[in-house]
């Protein structure tokens, strides 16, 4: 594929996917969030560490999943957005320990563990707009999670990489660039799918 066309192809796909998310009824989004939480047991064993995130807007809801993981005895790390769009991490201590931050985000209020803390996770849950069957993920284009994936590679860490999506966001092909790294799993309301 022509690399000059790639950013336009990604941008167009992002626009379509975001529009489709906004069209989902609140009841559909809530049902999807509850279904995702039902897969907590498939993602991590008690005592494991999972790096996750707090969903915003029409993203597949993560709040029930975060609480289900904690209830199973999983240590959950959540990101804290840094001024340069990199991510620091802090432990999730429950819904009352989240505070509003910039860009409409909710972030953990606990001590910061540093950007490298993600390398200790057994599973990293990534936001995304789509993934294809080979594991190539389309993010929002901000680069924060590309940095996380690069940091994991530099550290030699090999956590399970999973993207949380709605059913219609598992695609046959996602446009990819050389820096894009594949993920291992798609977590959908209907179940967990191995990719690649």
PDB file of C-alpha atoms in Angstrom:
ATOM      1  CA  UNK A   1       0.000   0.000   0.000  1.00  0.00           C
ATOM      2  CA  UNK A   2       1.173   3.546  -0.738  1.00  0.00           C
ATOM      3  CA  UNK A   3       2.445   4.971   2.587  1.00  0.00           C
ATOM      4  CA  UNK A   4       1.261   8.468   1.615  1.00  0.00           C
ATOM      5  CA  UNK A   5      -2.336   7.173   1.527  1.00  0.00           C
ATOM      6  CA  UNK A   6      -2.090   5.304   4.826  1.00  0.00           C
ATOM      7  CA  UNK A   7      -2.828   8.245   7.190  1.00  0.00           C
ATOM      8  CA  UNK A   8      -5.866   9.191   5.075  1.00  0.00           C
ATOM      9  CA  UNK A   9      -7.126   5.607   5.038  1.00  0.00           C
ATOM     10  CA  UNK A  10      -6.749   5.349   8.820  1.00  0.00           C
ATOM     11  CA  UNK A  11      -8.384   8.737   9.348  1.00  0.00           C
ATOM     12  CA  UNK A  12     -11.393   7.843   7.207  1.00  0.00           C
ATOM     13  CA  UNK A  13     -11.857   4.518   8.977  1.00  0.00           C
ATOM     14  CA  UNK A  14     -11.569   6.222  12.388  1.00  0.00           C
ATOM     15  CA  UNK A  15     -14.266   8.714  11.407  1.00  0.00           C
ATOM     16  CA  UNK A  16     -16.657   5.952  10.313  1.00  0.00           C
ATOM     17  CA  UNK A  17     -16.037   3.827  13.398  1.00  0.00           C
ATOM     18  CA  UNK A  18     -16.443   6.746  15.813  1.00  0.00           C
ATOM     19  CA  UNK A  19     -19.690   7.706  14.098  1.00  0.00           C
ATOM     20  CA  UNK A  20     -21.018   4.164  14.441  1.00  0.00           C
ATOM     21  CA  UNK A  21     -20.115   4.137  18.142  1.00  0.00           C
ATOM     22  CA  UNK A  22     -22.015   7.368  18.716  1.00  0.00           C
ATOM     23  CA  UNK A  23     -25.084   5.786  17.095  1.00  0.00           C
ATOM     24  CA  UNK A  24     -25.205   2.973  19.666  1.00  0.00           C
ATOM     25  CA  UNK A  25     -28.037   3.352  22.159  1.00  0.00           C
ATOM     26  CA  UNK A  26     -27.119   3.767  25.821  1.00  0.00           C
ATOM     27  CA  UNK A  27     -28.743   0.394  26.541  1.00  0.00           C
ATOM     28  CA  UNK A  28     -26.534  -1.315  23.931  1.00  0.00           C
ATOM     29  CA  UNK A  29     -23.403   0.260  25.420  1.00  0.00           C
ATOM     30  CA  UNK A  30     -24.409  -0.753  28.957  1.00  0.00           C
ATOM     31  CA  UNK A  31     -25.141  -4.337  27.869  1.00  0.00           C
ATOM     32  CA  UNK A  32     -21.761  -4.507  26.108  1.00  0.00           C
ATOM     33  CA  UNK A  33     -19.967  -3.232  29.238  1.00  0.00           C
ATOM     34  CA  UNK A  34     -21.664  -5.872  31.388  1.00  0.00           C
ATOM     35  CA  UNK A  35     -20.800  -8.584  28.859  1.00  0.00           C
ATOM     36  CA  UNK A  36     -17.138  -7.492  28.800  1.00  0.00           C
ATOM     37  CA  UNK A  37     -17.055  -7.707  32.610  1.00  0.00           C
ATOM     38  CA  UNK A  38     -18.276 -11.278  32.310  1.00  0.00           C
ATOM     39  CA  UNK A  39     -15.005 -12.176  30.587  1.00  0.00           C
ATOM     40  CA  UNK A  40     -12.804 -11.085  33.526  1.00  0.00           C
ATOM     41  CA  UNK A  41     -12.094 -14.680  34.446  1.00  0.00           C
ATOM     42  CA  UNK A  42     -10.736 -15.397  30.980  1.00  0.00           C
ATOM     43  CA  UNK A  43      -8.300 -12.487  31.112  1.00  0.00           C
ATOM     44  CA  UNK A  44      -6.292 -12.923  34.295  1.00  0.00           C
ATOM     45  CA  UNK A  45      -5.871 -15.202  37.274  1.00  0.00           C
ATOM     46  CA  UNK A  46      -6.153 -13.935  40.841  1.00  0.00           C
ATOM     47  CA  UNK A  47      -2.915 -12.262  41.910  1.00  0.00           C
ATOM     48  CA  UNK A  48      -1.979 -11.217  38.364  1.00  0.00           C
ATOM     49  CA  UNK A  49      -1.469  -7.603  37.304  1.00  0.00           C
ATOM     50  CA  UNK A  50      -3.552  -6.164  34.465  1.00  0.00           C
ATOM     51  CA  UNK A  51      -2.898  -2.763  32.917  1.00  0.00           C
ATOM     52  CA  UNK A  52      -6.268  -1.398  31.815  1.00  0.00           C
ATOM     53  CA  UNK A  53      -7.967   1.972  31.262  1.00  0.00           C
ATOM     54  CA  UNK A  54     -11.154   3.829  32.148  1.00  0.00           C
ATOM     55  CA  UNK A  55     -13.354   4.100  29.076  1.00  0.00           C
ATOM     56  CA  UNK A  56     -14.625   7.479  27.907  1.00  0.00           C
ATOM     57  CA  UNK A  57     -17.524   8.511  25.712  1.00  0.00           C
ATOM     58  CA  UNK A  58     -18.882   5.737  23.525  1.00  0.00           C
ATOM     59  CA  UNK A  59     -15.892   3.401  24.032  1.00  0.00           C
ATOM     60  CA  UNK A  60     -16.811  -0.109  25.183  1.00  0.00           C
ATOM     61  CA  UNK A  61     -17.394   0.411  28.899  1.00  0.00           C
ATOM     62  CA  UNK A  62     -14.618  -0.761  31.188  1.00  0.00           C
ATOM     63  CA  UNK A  63     -15.892   0.240  34.642  1.00  0.00           C
ATOM     64  CA  UNK A  64     -17.742  -3.062  35.327  1.00  0.00           C
ATOM     65  CA  UNK A  65     -14.711  -4.989  34.010  1.00  0.00           C
ATOM     66  CA  UNK A  66     -12.295  -3.087  36.274  1.00  0.00           C
ATOM     67  CA  UNK A  67     -14.431  -3.909  39.298  1.00  0.00           C
ATOM     68  CA  UNK A  68     -14.816  -7.563  38.226  1.00  0.00           C
ATOM     69  CA  UNK A  69     -11.035  -7.893  37.904  1.00  0.00           C
ATOM     70  CA  UNK A  70     -10.482  -6.368  41.356  1.00  0.00           C
ATOM     71  CA  UNK A  71     -13.139  -8.656  42.841  1.00  0.00           C
ATOM     72  CA  UNK A  72     -11.144 -11.635  41.482  1.00  0.00           C
ATOM     73  CA  UNK A  73      -8.008 -10.435  43.293  1.00  0.00           C
ATOM     74  CA  UNK A  74      -6.352  -9.005  40.177  1.00  0.00           C
ATOM     75  CA  UNK A  75      -4.141  -5.946  40.645  1.00  0.00           C
ATOM     76  CA  UNK A  76      -5.339  -3.354  38.124  1.00  0.00           C
ATOM     77  CA  UNK A  77      -3.109  -0.535  36.891  1.00  0.00           C
ATOM     78  CA  UNK A  78      -4.680   2.478  35.194  1.00  0.00           C
ATOM     79  CA  UNK A  79      -2.983   5.118  33.062  1.00  0.00           C
ATOM     80  CA  UNK A  80      -2.299   8.711  33.983  1.00  0.00           C
ATOM     81  CA  UNK A  81      -1.851  10.894  30.899  1.00  0.00           C
ATOM     82  CA  UNK A  82       1.375  12.909  30.956  1.00  0.00           C
ATOM     83  CA  UNK A  83       1.759  16.304  29.230  1.00  0.00           C
ATOM     84  CA  UNK A  84       3.665  14.713  26.312  1.00  0.00           C
ATOM     85  CA  UNK A  85       0.885  12.093  25.757  1.00  0.00           C
ATOM     86  CA  UNK A  86       2.970   9.348  27.360  1.00  0.00           C
ATOM     87  CA  UNK A  87       1.386   7.298  30.138  1.00  0.00           C
ATOM     88  CA  UNK A  88       2.295   6.910  33.797  1.00  0.00           C
ATOM     89  CA  UNK A  89       0.470   4.252  35.838  1.00  0.00           C
ATOM     90  CA  UNK A  90      -1.217   3.961  39.242  1.00  0.00           C
ATOM     91  CA  UNK A  91      -3.073   1.158  40.996  1.00  0.00           C
ATOM     92  CA  UNK A  92      -6.872   1.163  40.766  1.00  0.00           C
ATOM     93  CA  UNK A  93      -8.381   1.254  44.253  1.00  0.00           C
ATOM     94  CA  UNK A  94     -12.027   1.342  43.182  1.00  0.00           C
ATOM     95  CA  UNK A  95     -14.452   3.802  41.610  1.00  0.00           C
ATOM     96  CA  UNK A  96     -14.183   6.267  44.500  1.00  0.00           C
ATOM     97  CA  UNK A  97     -10.436   6.577  43.864  1.00  0.00           C
ATOM     98  CA  UNK A  98     -10.851   8.065  40.368  1.00  0.00           C
ATOM     99  CA  UNK A  99     -10.640  11.791  39.682  1.00  0.00           C
ATOM    100  CA  UNK A 100     -11.496  13.870  36.602  1.00  0.00           C
ATOM    101  CA  UNK A 101      -8.487  14.788  34.479  1.00  0.00           C
ATOM    102  CA  UNK A 102      -7.980  16.547  31.159  1.00  0.00           C
ATOM    103  CA  UNK A 103      -9.704  15.429  27.959  1.00  0.00           C
ATOM    104  CA  UNK A 104     -12.669  14.038  29.875  1.00  0.00           C
ATOM    105  CA  UNK A 105     -10.577  11.233  31.367  1.00  0.00           C
ATOM    106  CA  UNK A 106     -10.885   9.678  34.805  1.00  0.00           C
ATOM    107  CA  UNK A 107      -7.551   8.807  36.398  1.00  0.00           C
ATOM    108  CA  UNK A 108      -6.527   6.986  39.582  1.00  0.00           C
ATOM    109  CA  UNK A 109      -5.595   9.217  42.521  1.00  0.00           C
ATOM    110  CA  UNK A 110      -3.007   6.878  44.063  1.00  0.00           C
ATOM    111  CA  UNK A 111       0.779   7.106  43.939  1.00  0.00           C
ATOM    112  CA  UNK A 112       2.337   7.175  40.479  1.00  0.00           C
ATOM    113  CA  UNK A 113       4.325   4.065  39.630  1.00  0.00           C
ATOM    114  CA  UNK A 114       6.170   5.393  36.561  1.00  0.00           C
ATOM    115  CA  UNK A 115       5.786   4.691  32.843  1.00  0.00           C
ATOM    116  CA  UNK A 116       7.794   1.453  33.183  1.00  0.00           C
ATOM    117  CA  UNK A 117       5.250  -0.098  35.595  1.00  0.00           C
ATOM    118  CA  UNK A 118       3.282  -1.436  32.630  1.00  0.00           C
ATOM    119  CA  UNK A 119       6.113  -3.902  31.956  1.00  0.00           C
ATOM    120  CA  UNK A 120       5.108  -5.822  35.109  1.00  0.00           C
ATOM    121  CA  UNK A 121       1.598  -6.537  33.806  1.00  0.00           C
ATOM    122  CA  UNK A 122       0.632 -10.042  32.701  1.00  0.00           C
ATOM    123  CA  UNK A 123      -2.125  -8.566  30.523  1.00  0.00           C
ATOM    124  CA  UNK A 124      -2.411  -5.131  28.916  1.00  0.00           C
ATOM    125  CA  UNK A 125      -5.909  -4.050  27.877  1.00  0.00           C
ATOM    126  CA  UNK A 126      -5.731  -1.515  25.067  1.00  0.00           C
ATOM    127  CA  UNK A 127      -8.340   0.872  23.787  1.00  0.00           C
ATOM    128  CA  UNK A 128      -8.955   0.777  20.077  1.00  0.00           C
ATOM    129  CA  UNK A 129     -11.428   1.466  17.337  1.00  0.00           C
ATOM    130  CA  UNK A 130     -10.924  -1.787  15.450  1.00  0.00           C
ATOM    131  CA  UNK A 131      -8.701  -4.815  15.094  1.00  0.00           C
ATOM    132  CA  UNK A 132      -8.283  -7.265  12.262  1.00  0.00           C
ATOM    133  CA  UNK A 133      -7.965 -11.021  12.438  1.00  0.00           C
ATOM    134  CA  UNK A 134      -4.167 -10.799  12.250  1.00  0.00           C
ATOM    135  CA  UNK A 135      -4.157  -8.638  15.405  1.00  0.00           C
ATOM    136  CA  UNK A 136      -3.448  -5.245  13.867  1.00  0.00           C
ATOM    137  CA  UNK A 137      -5.179  -2.608  16.004  1.00  0.00           C
ATOM    138  CA  UNK A 138      -6.474   0.769  14.924  1.00  0.00           C
ATOM    139  CA  UNK A 139      -6.198   3.255  17.778  1.00  0.00           C
ATOM    140  CA  UNK A 140      -7.375   6.833  17.964  1.00  0.00           C
ATOM    141  CA  UNK A 141      -4.111   8.163  16.564  1.00  0.00           C
ATOM    142  CA  UNK A 142      -2.738   9.909  19.660  1.00  0.00           C
ATOM    143  CA  UNK A 143       0.262   7.594  19.969  1.00  0.00           C
ATOM    144  CA  UNK A 144       0.046   6.995  23.737  1.00  0.00           C
ATOM    145  CA  UNK A 145      -0.449   3.258  23.400  1.00  0.00           C
ATOM    146  CA  UNK A 146       2.079   2.976  20.563  1.00  0.00           C
ATOM    147  CA  UNK A 147       4.566   4.259  23.162  1.00  0.00           C
ATOM    148  CA  UNK A 148       3.347   1.690  25.672  1.00  0.00           C
ATOM    149  CA  UNK A 149       3.812  -1.123  23.148  1.00  0.00           C
ATOM    150  CA  UNK A 150       7.288   0.132  22.224  1.00  0.00           C
ATOM    151  CA  UNK A 151       8.203   0.368  25.935  1.00  0.00           C
ATOM    152  CA  UNK A 152       7.087  -3.226  26.478  1.00  0.00           C
ATOM    153  CA  UNK A 153       9.214  -4.386  23.542  1.00  0.00           C
ATOM    154  CA  UNK A 154      12.286  -2.508  24.821  1.00  0.00           C
ATOM    155  CA  UNK A 155      11.831  -4.064  28.271  1.00  0.00           C
ATOM    156  CA  UNK A 156      11.529  -7.549  26.787  1.00  0.00           C
ATOM    157  CA  UNK A 157       8.103  -7.843  28.430  1.00  0.00           C
ATOM    158  CA  UNK A 158       5.628 -10.227  26.777  1.00  0.00           C
ATOM    159  CA  UNK A 159       2.229  -9.591  28.351  1.00  0.00           C
ATOM    160  CA  UNK A 160      -0.937 -10.715  26.644  1.00  0.00           C
ATOM    161  CA  UNK A 161      -2.147  -7.727  24.605  1.00  0.00           C
ATOM    162  CA  UNK A 162      -5.919  -7.421  24.325  1.00  0.00           C
ATOM    163  CA  UNK A 163      -8.147  -4.786  22.739  1.00  0.00           C
ATOM    164  CA  UNK A 164     -11.705  -4.159  23.976  1.00  0.00           C
ATOM    165  CA  UNK A 165     -14.213  -3.650  21.155  1.00  0.00           C
ATOM    166  CA  UNK A 166     -17.807  -3.890  20.025  1.00  0.00           C
ATOM    167  CA  UNK A 167     -18.675  -6.841  17.769  1.00  0.00           C
ATOM    168  CA  UNK A 168     -18.695  -4.811  14.541  1.00  0.00           C
ATOM    169  CA  UNK A 169     -15.145  -3.555  15.187  1.00  0.00           C
ATOM    170  CA  UNK A 170     -13.488  -6.919  14.462  1.00  0.00           C
ATOM    171  CA  UNK A 171     -12.617  -6.371  10.793  1.00  0.00           C
ATOM    172  CA  UNK A 172     -11.039  -8.397   8.008  1.00  0.00           C
ATOM    173  CA  UNK A 173      -8.281  -5.801   7.519  1.00  0.00           C
ATOM    174  CA  UNK A 174      -7.051  -2.722   9.335  1.00  0.00           C
ATOM    175  CA  UNK A 175      -4.620  -0.354   7.588  1.00  0.00           C
ATOM    176  CA  UNK A 176      -1.192  -0.716   9.180  1.00  0.00           C
ATOM    177  CA  UNK A 177       2.092   1.145   9.250  1.00  0.00           C
ATOM    178  CA  UNK A 178       5.546  -0.276  10.038  1.00  0.00           C
ATOM    179  CA  UNK A 179       5.410   0.863  13.696  1.00  0.00           C
ATOM    180  CA  UNK A 180       2.057  -0.867  14.357  1.00  0.00           C
ATOM    181  CA  UNK A 181       2.355  -3.901  16.625  1.00  0.00           C
ATOM    182  CA  UNK A 182      -0.191  -6.733  16.663  1.00  0.00           C
ATOM    183  CA  UNK A 183      -2.278  -7.662  19.691  1.00  0.00           C
ATOM    184  CA  UNK A 184      -3.117 -11.168  20.866  1.00  0.00           C
ATOM    185  CA  UNK A 185      -6.807 -10.979  21.748  1.00  0.00           C
ATOM    186  CA  UNK A 186      -9.997  -9.137  20.906  1.00  0.00           C
ATOM    187  CA  UNK A 187     -12.351  -8.941  23.873  1.00  0.00           C
ATOM    188  CA  UNK A 188     -15.873  -8.575  22.499  1.00  0.00           C
ATOM    189  CA  UNK A 189     -19.235  -8.710  24.265  1.00  0.00           C
ATOM    190  CA  UNK A 190     -19.730 -12.198  22.758  1.00  0.00           C
ATOM    191  CA  UNK A 191     -16.385 -13.528  23.989  1.00  0.00           C
ATOM    192  CA  UNK A 192     -12.614 -13.473  23.776  1.00  0.00           C
ATOM    193  CA  UNK A 193     -11.119 -14.118  20.328  1.00  0.00           C
ATOM    194  CA  UNK A 194      -7.498 -15.137  19.751  1.00  0.00           C
ATOM    195  CA  UNK A 195      -5.925 -13.219  16.862  1.00  0.00           C
ATOM    196  CA  UNK A 196      -2.975 -13.778  14.581  1.00  0.00           C
TER     197      UNK A 196
END
